[in-house]
Each structure stands twice: as structure tokens, then as C-alpha cells.
PDB file of C-alpha atoms and ligand atoms in Angstrom:
ATOM      1  CA  MET V   1       7.453   5.261  11.980  1.00 95.00           C
ATOM      2  CA  ARG V   2       4.212   6.487  13.444  1.00 96.00           C
ATOM      3  CA  ILE V   3       1.002   5.514  11.668  1.00 95.00           C
ATOM      4  CA  ASP V   4      -2.378   7.062  12.510  1.00 97.00           C
ATOM      5  CA  VAL V   5      -5.579   5.808  10.906  1.00 97.00           C
ATOM      6  CA  VAL V   6      -8.857   7.740  11.154  1.00 98.00           C
ATOM      7  CA  THR V   7     -11.907   5.616  10.276  1.00 98.00           C
ATOM      8  CA  ILE V   8     -15.516   4.926  11.245  1.00 98.00           C
ATOM      9  CA  PHE V   9     -14.589   1.232  11.403  1.00 98.00           C
ATOM     10  CA  PRO V  10     -11.506   0.930  13.674  1.00 97.00           C
ATOM     11  CA  GLY V  11     -12.158  -2.815  14.015  1.00 96.00           C
ATOM     12  CA  TYR V  12     -11.459  -3.217  10.301  1.00 96.00           C
ATOM     13  CA  LEU V  13      -7.841  -2.243  10.984  1.00 95.00           C
ATOM     14  CA  ALA V  14      -7.324  -4.849  13.720  1.00 91.00           C
ATOM     15  CA  PRO V  15      -5.090  -6.907  11.366  1.00 89.00           C
ATOM     16  CA  LEU V  16      -2.506  -4.141  11.720  1.00 89.00           C
ATOM     17  CA  ARG V  17      -1.800  -5.590  15.119  1.00 80.00           C
ATOM     18  CA  GLU V  18      -1.308  -9.134  13.808  1.00 82.00           C
ATOM     19  CA  SER V  19       1.733 -11.052  12.553  1.00 76.00           C
ATOM     20  CA  LEU V  20       4.446  -9.114  10.685  1.00 73.00           C
ATOM     21  CA  LEU V  21       2.997  -5.744  11.597  1.00 81.00           C
ATOM     22  CA  GLY V  22       2.253  -6.841  15.125  1.00 81.00           C
ATOM     23  CA  ARG V  23       5.868  -7.925  15.574  1.00 80.00           C
ATOM     24  CA  ALA V  24       7.078  -4.667  14.043  1.00 86.00           C
ATOM     25  CA  ALA V  25       4.891  -2.726  16.448  1.00 83.00           C
ATOM     26  CA  ASP V  26       6.084  -4.814  19.419  1.00 83.00           C
ATOM     27  CA  ALA V  27       9.673  -4.143  18.349  1.00 84.00           C
ATOM     28  CA  GLY V  28       8.937  -0.427  18.304  1.00 89.00           C
ATOM     29  CA  LEU V  29       9.637  -0.193  14.583  1.00 92.00           C
ATOM     30  CA  ILE V  30       6.108   0.961  13.915  1.00 93.00           C
ATOM     31  CA  GLU V  31       3.672   2.760  16.190  1.00 93.00           C
ATOM     32  CA  VAL V  32       0.039   2.341  15.082  1.00 92.00           C
ATOM     33  CA  ALA V  33      -2.815   4.448  16.480  1.00 94.00           C
ATOM     34  CA  LEU V  34      -6.439   3.941  15.392  1.00 95.00           C
ATOM     35  CA  HIS V  35      -8.980   6.754  15.782  1.00 98.00           C
ATOM     36  CA  ASP V  36     -12.771   6.484  15.470  1.00 98.00           C
ATOM     37  CA  LEU V  37     -13.968   9.434  13.387  1.00 98.00           C
ATOM     38  CA  ARG V  38     -17.276   9.430  15.249  1.00 98.00           C
ATOM     39  CA  SER V  39     -15.376  10.578  18.383  1.00 98.00           C
ATOM     40  CA  TRP V  40     -15.422  14.043  16.805  1.00 98.00           C
ATOM     41  CA  THR V  41     -19.169  14.206  16.143  1.00 98.00           C
ATOM     42  CA  HIS V  42     -21.434  16.254  18.415  1.00 98.00           C
ATOM     43  CA  ASP V  43     -24.909  14.952  17.654  1.00 98.00           C
ATOM     44  CA  VAL V  44     -26.743  12.028  19.147  1.00 98.00           C
ATOM     45  CA  HIS V  45     -26.663  10.164  15.853  1.00 98.00           C
ATOM     46  CA  GLN V  46     -22.909  10.775  15.442  1.00 98.00           C
ATOM     47  CA  THR V  47     -23.530  11.964  11.872  1.00 98.00           C
ATOM     48  CA  VAL V  48     -20.514  11.884   9.542  1.00 98.00           C
ATOM     49  CA  ASP V  49     -22.205  12.235   6.151  1.00 98.00           C
ATOM     50  CA  ASP V  50     -24.666  14.379   4.229  1.00 98.00           C
ATOM     51  CA  ALA V  51     -26.280  14.603   0.784  1.00 98.00           C
ATOM     52  CA  PRO V  52     -23.994  15.685  -2.100  1.00 98.00           C
ATOM     53  CA  TYR V  53     -24.294  19.256  -3.421  1.00 98.00           C
ATOM     54  CA  GLY V  54     -25.463  19.096  -7.026  1.00 98.00           C
ATOM     55  CA  GLY V  55     -27.400  15.881  -6.352  1.00 98.00           C
ATOM     56  CA  GLY V  56     -26.389  12.371  -7.366  1.00 98.00           C
ATOM     57  CA  PRO V  57     -26.309   9.007  -5.644  1.00 98.00           C
ATOM     58  CA  GLY V  58     -25.056   8.277  -2.158  1.00 98.00           C
ATOM     59  CA  MET V  59     -23.703  10.523   0.569  1.00 98.00           C
ATOM     60  CA  VAL V  60     -20.512  12.517   1.090  1.00 98.00           C
ATOM     61  CA  MET V  61     -18.518  12.703   4.344  1.00 98.00           C
ATOM     62  CA  ARG V  62     -18.850  16.055   6.061  1.00 98.00           C
ATOM     63  CA  PRO V  63     -15.786  18.346   6.227  1.00 98.00           C
ATOM     64  CA  GLN V  64     -16.420  19.625   9.774  1.00 98.00           C
ATOM     65  CA  VAL V  65     -15.984  16.264  11.499  1.00 98.00           C
ATOM     66  CA  TRP V  66     -12.937  15.411   9.378  1.00 98.00           C
ATOM     67  CA  GLY V  67     -11.378  18.783  10.161  1.00 98.00           C
ATOM     68  CA  GLU V  68     -11.790  18.348  13.907  1.00 98.00           C
ATOM     69  CA  ALA V  69     -10.522  14.776  13.768  1.00 98.00           C
ATOM     70  CA  LEU V  70      -7.459  15.468  11.637  1.00 98.00           C
ATOM     71  CA  ASP V  71      -6.552  18.621  13.601  1.00 98.00           C
ATOM     72  CA  ALA V  72      -6.615  16.591  16.807  1.00 98.00           C
ATOM     73  CA  VAL V  73      -4.810  13.540  15.425  1.00 98.00           C
ATOM     74  CA  ILE V  74      -2.085  15.554  13.681  1.00 98.00           C
ATOM     75  CA  ALA V  75      -1.521  17.601  16.855  1.00 98.00           C
ATOM     76  CA  SER V  76      -1.220  14.423  18.931  1.00 98.00           C
ATOM     77  CA  ASP V  77       2.335  13.791  17.775  1.00 97.00           C
ATOM     78  CA  SER V  78       5.130  16.189  16.918  1.00 97.00           C
ATOM     79  CA  ARG V  79       6.350  14.284  13.869  1.00 96.00           C
ATOM     80  CA  PRO V  80       5.339  16.040  10.621  1.00 95.00           C
ATOM     81  CA  PRO V  81       2.768  13.905   8.775  1.00 98.00           C
ATOM     82  CA  ARG V  82       2.136  12.887   5.223  1.00 98.00           C
ATOM     83  CA  LEU V  83      -1.641  12.632   4.909  1.00 98.00           C
ATOM     84  CA  VAL V  84      -2.717   9.677   2.758  1.00 99.00           C
ATOM     85  CA  VAL V  85      -6.312   9.499   1.529  1.00 99.00           C
ATOM     86  CA  PRO V  86      -7.239   6.284  -0.314  1.00 98.00           C
ATOM     87  CA  ALA V  87      -9.604   7.063  -3.208  1.00 98.00           C
ATOM     88  CA  PRO V  88     -10.574   5.359  -6.483  1.00 98.00           C
ATOM     89  CA  ALA V  89      -9.603   8.560  -8.293  1.00 98.00           C
ATOM     90  CA  GLY V  90      -6.201   8.726  -6.584  1.00 98.00           C
ATOM     91  CA  ARG V  91      -2.753   8.382  -8.096  1.00 98.00           C
ATOM     92  CA  SER V  92      -1.677   4.740  -8.412  1.00 98.00           C
ATOM     93  CA  PHE V  93       0.020   3.347  -5.340  1.00 98.00           C
ATOM     94  CA  THR V  94       3.068   1.447  -6.599  1.00 95.00           C
ATOM     95  CA  GLN V  95       6.227  -0.117  -5.186  1.00 94.00           C
ATOM     96  CA  ALA V  96       7.911   3.239  -5.782  1.00 94.00           C
ATOM     97  CA  THR V  97       5.229   4.882  -3.623  1.00 98.00           C
ATOM     98  CA  ALA V  98       5.802   2.266  -0.931  1.00 97.00           C
ATOM     99  CA  ARG V  99       9.526   2.957  -1.003  1.00 96.00           C
ATOM    100  CA  ALA V 100       8.914   6.701  -0.695  1.00 98.00           C
ATOM    101  CA  TYR V 101       6.466   6.249   2.190  1.00 98.00           C
ATOM    102  CA  ALA V 102       8.954   3.996   3.985  1.00 97.00           C
ATOM    103  CA  THR V 103      11.182   7.067   4.399  1.00 97.00           C
ATOM    104  CA  GLU V 104       8.453   9.103   6.137  1.00 98.00           C
ATOM    105  CA  GLN V 105       8.497   9.711   9.910  1.00 97.00           C
ATOM    106  CA  ARG V 106       4.705   9.633  10.050  1.00 98.00           C
ATOM    107  CA  LEU V 107       1.758   8.642   7.892  1.00 98.00           C
ATOM    108  CA  VAL V 108      -1.796   9.748   8.734  1.00 98.00           C
ATOM    109  CA  PHE V 109      -4.477   7.824   6.832  1.00 98.00           C
ATOM    110  CA  ALA V 110      -7.971   9.240   6.318  1.00 99.00           C
ATOM    111  CA  CYS V 111     -10.359   6.386   5.516  1.00 98.00           C
ATOM    112  CA  GLY V 112     -13.424   7.587   3.665  1.00 98.00           C
ATOM    113  CA  ARG V 113     -16.684   5.767   3.196  1.00 98.00           C
ATOM    114  CA  TYR V 114     -19.906   6.493   1.247  1.00 98.00           C
ATOM    115  CA  GLU V 115     -18.955   8.423  -1.929  1.00 98.00           C
ATOM    116  CA  GLY V 116     -15.859   9.851  -0.310  1.00 98.00           C
ATOM    117  CA  ILE V 117     -14.783  12.850   1.770  1.00 98.00           C
ATOM    118  CA  ASP V 118     -15.742  16.485   0.961  1.00 98.00           C
ATOM    119  CA  GLN V 119     -12.905  17.678  -1.319  1.00 98.00           C
ATOM    120  CA  ARG V 120     -12.254  20.745   0.841  1.00 98.00           C
ATOM    121  CA  VAL V 121     -10.656  18.500   3.479  1.00 98.00           C
ATOM    122  CA  VAL V 122      -7.865  17.423   1.105  1.00 98.00           C
ATOM    123  CA  ASP V 123      -7.584  20.964  -0.242  1.00 98.00           C
ATOM    124  CA  HIS V 124      -7.321  22.440   3.270  1.00 98.00           C
ATOM    125  CA  TYR V 125      -4.588  20.112   4.528  1.00 98.00           C
ATOM    126  CA  SER V 126      -2.673  20.245   1.238  1.00 98.00           C
ATOM    127  CA  ARG V 127      -1.803  23.831   2.170  1.00 98.00           C
ATOM    128  CA  GLN V 128       0.010  22.655   5.313  1.00 98.00           C
ATOM    129  CA  PHE V 129       1.289  19.128   4.682  1.00 97.00           C
ATOM    130  CA  PRO V 130       1.980  16.722   1.837  1.00 98.00           C
ATOM    131  CA  VAL V 131      -1.354  15.099   0.997  1.00 98.00           C
ATOM    132  CA  ASP V 132      -1.708  12.115  -1.386  1.00 98.00           C
ATOM    133  CA  GLU V 133      -4.950  10.712  -2.732  1.00 98.00           C
ATOM    134  CA  VAL V 134      -3.976   7.167  -3.698  1.00 98.00           C
ATOM    135  CA  SER V 135      -5.628   4.288  -5.528  1.00 98.00           C
ATOM    136  CA  ILE V 136      -4.528   0.700  -4.950  1.00 98.00           C
ATOM    137  CA  GLY V 137      -6.039  -0.476  -8.236  1.00 98.00           C
ATOM    138  CA  ASP V 138      -8.572   0.096 -10.970  1.00 97.00           C
ATOM    139  CA  TYR V 139     -11.594  -1.203  -9.076  1.00 98.00           C
ATOM    140  CA  VAL V 140     -13.946   0.418  -6.576  1.00 98.00           C
ATOM    141  CA  LEU V 141     -13.956  -0.553  -2.901  1.00 98.00           C
ATOM    142  CA  VAL V 142     -16.614   0.423  -0.342  1.00 98.00           C
ATOM    143  CA  GLY V 143     -14.182   2.435   1.749  1.00 98.00           C
ATOM    144  CA  GLY V 144     -10.557   3.241   2.397  1.00 98.00           C
ATOM    145  CA  GLU V 145      -9.829   0.708   5.150  1.00 98.00           C
ATOM    146  CA  ALA V 146      -8.854  -2.221   2.903  1.00 98.00           C
ATOM    147  CA  ALA V 147      -6.564   0.110   0.959  1.00 98.00           C
ATOM    148  CA  VAL V 148      -4.867   1.196   4.197  1.00 98.00           C
ATOM    149  CA  LEU V 149      -4.182  -2.438   5.113  1.00 96.00           C
ATOM    150  CA  VAL V 150      -2.557  -2.946   1.706  1.00 97.00           C
ATOM    151  CA  ILE V 151      -0.531   0.267   1.827  1.00 97.00           C
ATOM    152  CA  VAL V 152       0.686  -0.215   5.407  1.00 96.00           C
ATOM    153  CA  GLU V 153       1.797  -3.781   4.692  1.00 94.00           C
ATOM    154  CA  ALA V 154       3.640  -2.767   1.497  1.00 95.00           C
ATOM    155  CA  VAL V 155       5.397   0.058   3.364  1.00 95.00           C
ATOM    156  CA  ALA V 156       6.117  -1.706   6.656  1.00 94.00           C
ATOM    157  CA  ARG V 157       7.862  -4.651   4.986  1.00 93.00           C
ATOM    158  CA  LEU V 158      10.425  -2.192   3.602  1.00 94.00           C
ATOM    159  CA  LEU V 159      11.358  -0.851   7.038  1.00 93.00           C
ATOM    160  CA  PRO V 160      14.686  -2.164   8.348  1.00 90.00           C
ATOM    161  CA  GLY V 161      14.164  -4.949  10.863  1.00 88.00           C
ATOM    162  CA  VAL V 162      10.574  -5.753   9.907  1.00 88.00           C
ATOM    163  CA  LEU V 163      11.279  -8.581   7.481  1.00 82.00           C
ATOM    164  CA  GLY V 164      13.296 -11.526   8.771  1.00 72.00           C
ATOM    165  CA  ASN V 165      15.204 -11.640   5.496  1.00 70.00           C
ATOM    166  CA  PRO V 166      15.909  -8.106   4.196  1.00 66.00           C
ATOM    167  CA  ARG V 167      16.979  -9.537   0.815  1.00 63.00           C
ATOM    168  CA  SER V 168      13.305 -10.399   0.188  1.00 64.00           C
ATOM    169  CA  ALA V 169      12.283  -6.768  -0.056  1.00 62.00           C
ATOM    170  CA  ALA V 170      15.297  -5.872  -2.133  1.00 62.00           C
ATOM    171  CA  GLU V 171      14.671  -8.654  -4.639  1.00 59.00           C
ATOM    172  CA  ASP V 172      10.942  -8.951  -4.838  1.00 62.00           C
ATOM    173  CA  SER V 173       8.684  -8.136  -7.752  1.00 61.00           C
ATOM    174  CA  PHE V 174       8.901  -4.597  -9.064  1.00 66.00           C
ATOM    175  CA  SER V 175      12.137  -3.896  -7.183  1.00 66.00           C
ATOM    176  CA  ASP V 176      14.086  -4.262 -10.442  1.00 80.00           C
ATOM    177  CA  GLY V 177      11.116  -3.212 -12.535  1.00 88.00           C
ATOM    178  CA  LEU V 178      10.192  -6.778 -13.471  1.00 94.00           C
ATOM    179  CA  LEU V 179       7.728  -9.337 -12.120  1.00 95.00           C
ATOM    180  CA  GLU V 180       9.508 -12.087 -10.246  1.00 94.00           C
ATOM    181  CA  GLY V 181       9.663 -15.476 -11.879  1.00 96.00           C
ATOM    182  CA  PRO V 182       8.408 -18.848 -10.559  1.00 98.00           C
ATOM    183  CA  ALA V 183       9.671 -20.222  -7.241  1.00 98.00           C
ATOM    184  CA  TYR V 184      10.164 -23.878  -6.267  1.00 98.00           C
ATOM    185  CA  THR V 185      10.954 -25.890  -3.154  1.00 98.00           C
ATOM    186  CA  ARG V 186      11.050 -29.565  -2.155  1.00 98.00           C
ATOM    187  CA  PRO V 187      10.024 -32.177  -3.208  1.00 98.00           C
ATOM    188  CA  GLU V 188      12.063 -32.439  -6.416  1.00 98.00           C
ATOM    189  CA  VAL V 189       9.065 -34.026  -8.171  1.00 98.00           C
ATOM    190  CA  TRP V 190       5.456 -33.304  -7.204  1.00 98.00           C
ATOM    191  CA  ARG V 191       2.491 -34.913  -9.019  1.00 98.00           C
ATOM    192  CA  GLY V 192       4.787 -35.754 -11.921  1.00 98.00           C
ATOM    193  CA  GLN V 193       6.189 -32.209 -12.178  1.00 98.00           C
ATOM    194  CA  ALA V 194       9.938 -31.859 -11.678  1.00 98.00           C
ATOM    195  CA  VAL V 195      11.739 -28.737 -10.447  1.00 98.00           C
ATOM    196  CA  PRO V 196      13.635 -27.140 -13.398  1.00 98.00           C
ATOM    197  CA  GLU V 197      17.006 -28.874 -13.513  1.00 98.00           C
ATOM    198  CA  VAL V 198      19.038 -25.643 -13.651  1.00 98.00           C
ATOM    199  CA  LEU V 199      17.840 -24.761 -10.139  1.00 98.00           C
ATOM    200  CA  ARG V 200      19.390 -27.967  -8.821  1.00 98.00           C
ATOM    201  CA  SER V 201      22.622 -27.550 -10.816  1.00 98.00           C
ATOM    202  CA  GLY V 202      24.543 -25.441  -8.322  1.00 98.00           C
ATOM    203  CA  ASN V 203      25.640 -23.289 -11.271  1.00 98.00           C
ATOM    204  CA  HIS V 204      24.848 -19.863  -9.836  1.00 98.00           C
ATOM    205  CA  GLY V 205      25.519 -18.021 -13.078  1.00 98.00           C
ATOM    206  CA  ALA V 206      23.158 -20.266 -15.003  1.00 98.00           C
ATOM    207  CA  ILE V 207      20.567 -20.017 -12.208  1.00 98.00           C
ATOM    208  CA  ALA V 208      20.715 -16.215 -12.242  1.00 97.00           C
ATOM    209  CA  ARG V 209      20.342 -16.168 -16.033  1.00 97.00           C
ATOM    210  CA  TRP V 210      17.421 -18.604 -15.915  1.00 97.00           C
ATOM    211  CA  ARG V 211      15.660 -16.575 -13.232  1.00 97.00           C
ATOM    212  CA  ARG V 212      16.186 -13.360 -15.204  1.00 96.00           C
ATOM    213  CA  ASP V 213      14.788 -14.989 -18.345  1.00 97.00           C
ATOM    214  CA  ARG V 214      11.703 -16.283 -16.522  1.00 97.00           C
ATOM    215  CA  ALA V 215      11.132 -12.817 -14.994  1.00 97.00           C
ATOM    216  CA  LEU V 216      11.443 -11.146 -18.410  1.00 96.00           C
ATOM    217  CA  GLU V 217       9.199 -13.769 -20.019  1.00 97.00           C
ATOM    218  CA  ARG V 218       6.522 -13.381 -17.335  1.00 97.00           C
ATOM    219  CA  THR V 219       6.705  -9.589 -17.445  1.00 97.00           C
ATOM    220  CA  ALA V 220       6.483  -9.528 -21.259  1.00 97.00           C
ATOM    221  CA  LYS V 221       3.427 -11.806 -21.125  1.00 97.00           C
ATOM    222  CA  ARG V 222       1.557 -10.344 -18.121  1.00 97.00           C
ATOM    223  CA  ARG V 223       2.748  -6.734 -17.824  1.00 96.00           C
ATOM    224  CA  PRO V 224       4.237  -5.505 -21.125  1.00 97.00           C
ATOM    225  CA  ASP V 225       3.704  -1.984 -19.761  1.00 95.00           C
ATOM    226  CA  LEU V 226       6.379  -2.593 -17.125  1.00 93.00           C
ATOM    227  CA  LEU V 227       8.817  -3.867 -19.755  1.00 92.00           C
ATOM    228  CA  ALA V 228       8.170  -0.848 -21.977  1.00 92.00           C
ATOM    229  CA  ALA V 229       8.771   1.463 -18.991  1.00 90.00           C
ATOM    230  CA  LEU V 230      12.162  -0.051 -18.160  1.00 89.00           C
ATOM    231  CA  PRO V 231      15.054   2.357 -18.791  1.00 88.00           C
ATOM    232  CA  GLU V 232      17.223   1.158 -21.700  1.00 84.00           C
ATOM    233  CA  ASP V 233      20.218   0.601 -19.438  1.00 85.00           C
ATOM    234  CA  ARG V 234      18.278  -1.875 -17.279  1.00 83.00           C
ATOM    235  CA  LEU V 235      18.215  -4.449 -20.102  1.00 84.00           C
ATOM    236  CA  ASP V 236      21.482  -6.093 -21.163  1.00 80.00           C
ATOM    237  CA  ALA V 237      22.285  -7.784 -24.472  1.00 80.00           C
ATOM    238  CA  ALA V 238      21.092 -11.172 -23.226  1.00 79.00           C
ATOM    239  CA  ASP V 239      17.750  -9.573 -22.320  1.00 83.00           C
ATOM    240  CA  GLN V 240      17.065  -8.316 -25.841  1.00 77.00           C
ATOM    241  CA  ALA V 241      15.275 -11.543 -26.743  1.00 77.00           C
ATOM    242  CA  PHE V 242      12.196 -10.279 -24.824  1.00 78.00           C
TER     243      PHE V 242
HETATM  244  N1  LIG G 301     -14.292   7.649  -2.562  1.00 86.81           N
HETATM  245  C1  LIG G 301     -15.084   7.006  -3.092  1.00 86.81           C
HETATM  246  C2  LIG G 301     -16.065   6.247  -3.807  1.00 86.81           C
HETATM  247  C3  LIG G 301     -16.469   6.790  -5.018  1.00 86.81           C
HETATM  248  C4  LIG G 301     -17.379   6.099  -5.762  1.00 86.81           C
HETATM  249  C5  LIG G 301     -17.899   4.917  -5.325  1.00 86.81           C
HETATM  250  C6  LIG G 301     -17.485   4.369  -4.121  1.00 86.81           C
HETATM  251  C7  LIG G 301     -16.577   5.020  -3.355  1.00 86.81           C
HETATM  252  C8  LIG G 301     -16.243   4.307  -2.079  1.00 86.81           C
HETATM  253  N2  LIG G 301     -15.126   4.813  -1.290  1.00 86.81           N
HETATM  254  C9  LIG G 301     -15.285   5.637  -0.224  1.00 86.81           C
HETATM  255  C10 LIG G 301     -14.035   5.900   0.296  1.00 86.81           C
HETATM  256  C11 LIG G 301     -13.097   5.175  -0.462  1.00 86.81           C
HETATM  257  C12 LIG G 301     -11.713   5.048  -0.399  1.00 86.81           C
HETATM  258  C13 LIG G 301     -11.050   4.290  -1.343  1.00 86.81           C
HETATM  259  C14 LIG G 301     -11.775   3.640  -2.347  1.00 86.81           C
HETATM  260  C15 LIG G 301     -11.046   2.878  -3.381  1.00 86.81           C
HETATM  261  C16 LIG G 301      -9.705   2.879  -3.630  1.00 86.81           C
HETATM  262  C17 LIG G 301      -9.502   2.040  -4.735  1.00 86.81           C
HETATM  263  N3  LIG G 301      -8.319   1.736  -5.332  1.00 86.81           N
HETATM  264  N4  LIG G 301     -10.690   1.584  -5.089  1.00 86.81           N
HETATM  265  N5  LIG G 301     -11.648   2.095  -4.268  1.00 86.81           N
HETATM  266  C18 LIG G 301     -13.154   3.732  -2.394  1.00 86.81           C
HETATM  267  C19 LIG G 301     -13.812   4.501  -1.461  1.00 86.81           C
END
């Protein structure tokens, strides 16, 4: 997978070269290219923003510089892109979105700042490529860079060969529609708290049932919306208690 990120703060995306993603890049599983939006300005001040039409607070990012940047970046690789624009007003980025993005040959991220990017940029590219405006949560960030770090990590970990243990991605939270339950490791007792006995029983059926119950319990308590959204056939008779 090829990932391009256009931003006025390329340094903010340096973590993409670290750890899991760094190893994935070294292994050729992911190719990451960072592009400084200001490279496509033509004035001495490298201006990327202007006052909003209709008035209001803050500044809006100018369409001209984004158009030149995205034309150049998209043309720099033959793989057809999905353009992803983080925005507080975007559709929610979920595990399902991550799974869908993991099947893409190429993702191009446009990181806005200020009050966002002139809407005509999204409208223009939506006529040529799939374009998603995505939110990573119901809170407002200062720009799109942090959202890109979140999205790229959630997507990259689903790519074959990136995670040491592929079962992790298959079994983690949200994969079966539920939050995952509590996890434990040694020591058996820590500050007077013992590991639940069933987990040390070796009875795999009982362990699976216990884990399912804890996941259902946690989901019912913390995210009843997820439980309500589960298709009927995903809950068996033993699950009906939740
Ligand atoms: N746009 C906008 C905007 C609108 C109002 C106030 C502040 C901003 C700042 N901003 C500029 C770019 C940008 C990108 C993504 C987010 C973002 C995503 C999530 N999930 N929260 N915030 C915010 C972003």
C-alpha cells in the first residue's frame, strides 16, 4: 500500500516511520511519502490560507495551493487513490472503515489546518476519485495530522505481515462487534488481586464462554449502542442474558 500525506507540518507525521509502521515500511508492506503543502505556494510568505467568505472566525485553506499539491501528488504514482480528508464534520472512522481502507492500493491524506480546506477541493476531486471526509471522534482537533496518525495505524495493523500475530487483528475489539474483555498475565496474584480462576483452568470451553460474557458485559455497560447494532444472529442463546 502506498500512503501519501500532504500537510504543512510534515514533522508531525514522523511517527509513521517509527516502530510497527517503520517495520512495515522497511518490509515494503507500506510505502509512506510526506509532502509539504507549502512546496506548492508561489509567494514569499508561502501563504496557504485566507479569510472565510461570509465572515466568521479563523481562516480557510486556499483551494489553489491544494489543487496544485494534490494534482502533483496524485500524478506521482500510477496507483488509483482514495483521497481521505480528516474533518470534524466527517463520517465516523470505524473499524469497518479501517478494514475497507486496508484493501486500497493507495491512500492520499489531505491534512487541513485553520478552519479547514475550501470545500471546492473535496468537491473537485470527488468527481474523479473516491473522496472521504472522516472524523476520528466527536471532539475538535487543531488539524488533520493527529487523525492521519490514528487512521494509518488502524489500517496498517490490518495489512498481512504487519502484525507479528495476525490473530490479534482478527480478534480485537470491534472485530466481532463487541468490546474486548479484560486481559491478564503473570503474576497470578498482584497487590492482593488474583487472576480469575477460569483463565487458569485449562478448560478452553469455559474460558471462551467467560471471555464472551465479559465482552458482552463490558459492551452493555460502556457501549450499549454497539450491542443494539449487533445483528440478531450474532448473539446466541447464552448471550441473551445481556
Ligand atoms: N476542519 C476543521 C475545523 C473546524 C472547526 C474548528 C477547528 C477545525 C480544525 N481542523 C482543521 C483541519 C482539521 C482536520 C480534522 C479535524 C478533526 C477531526 C476530528 N475528529 N476532530 N477534529 C479538525 C481540523
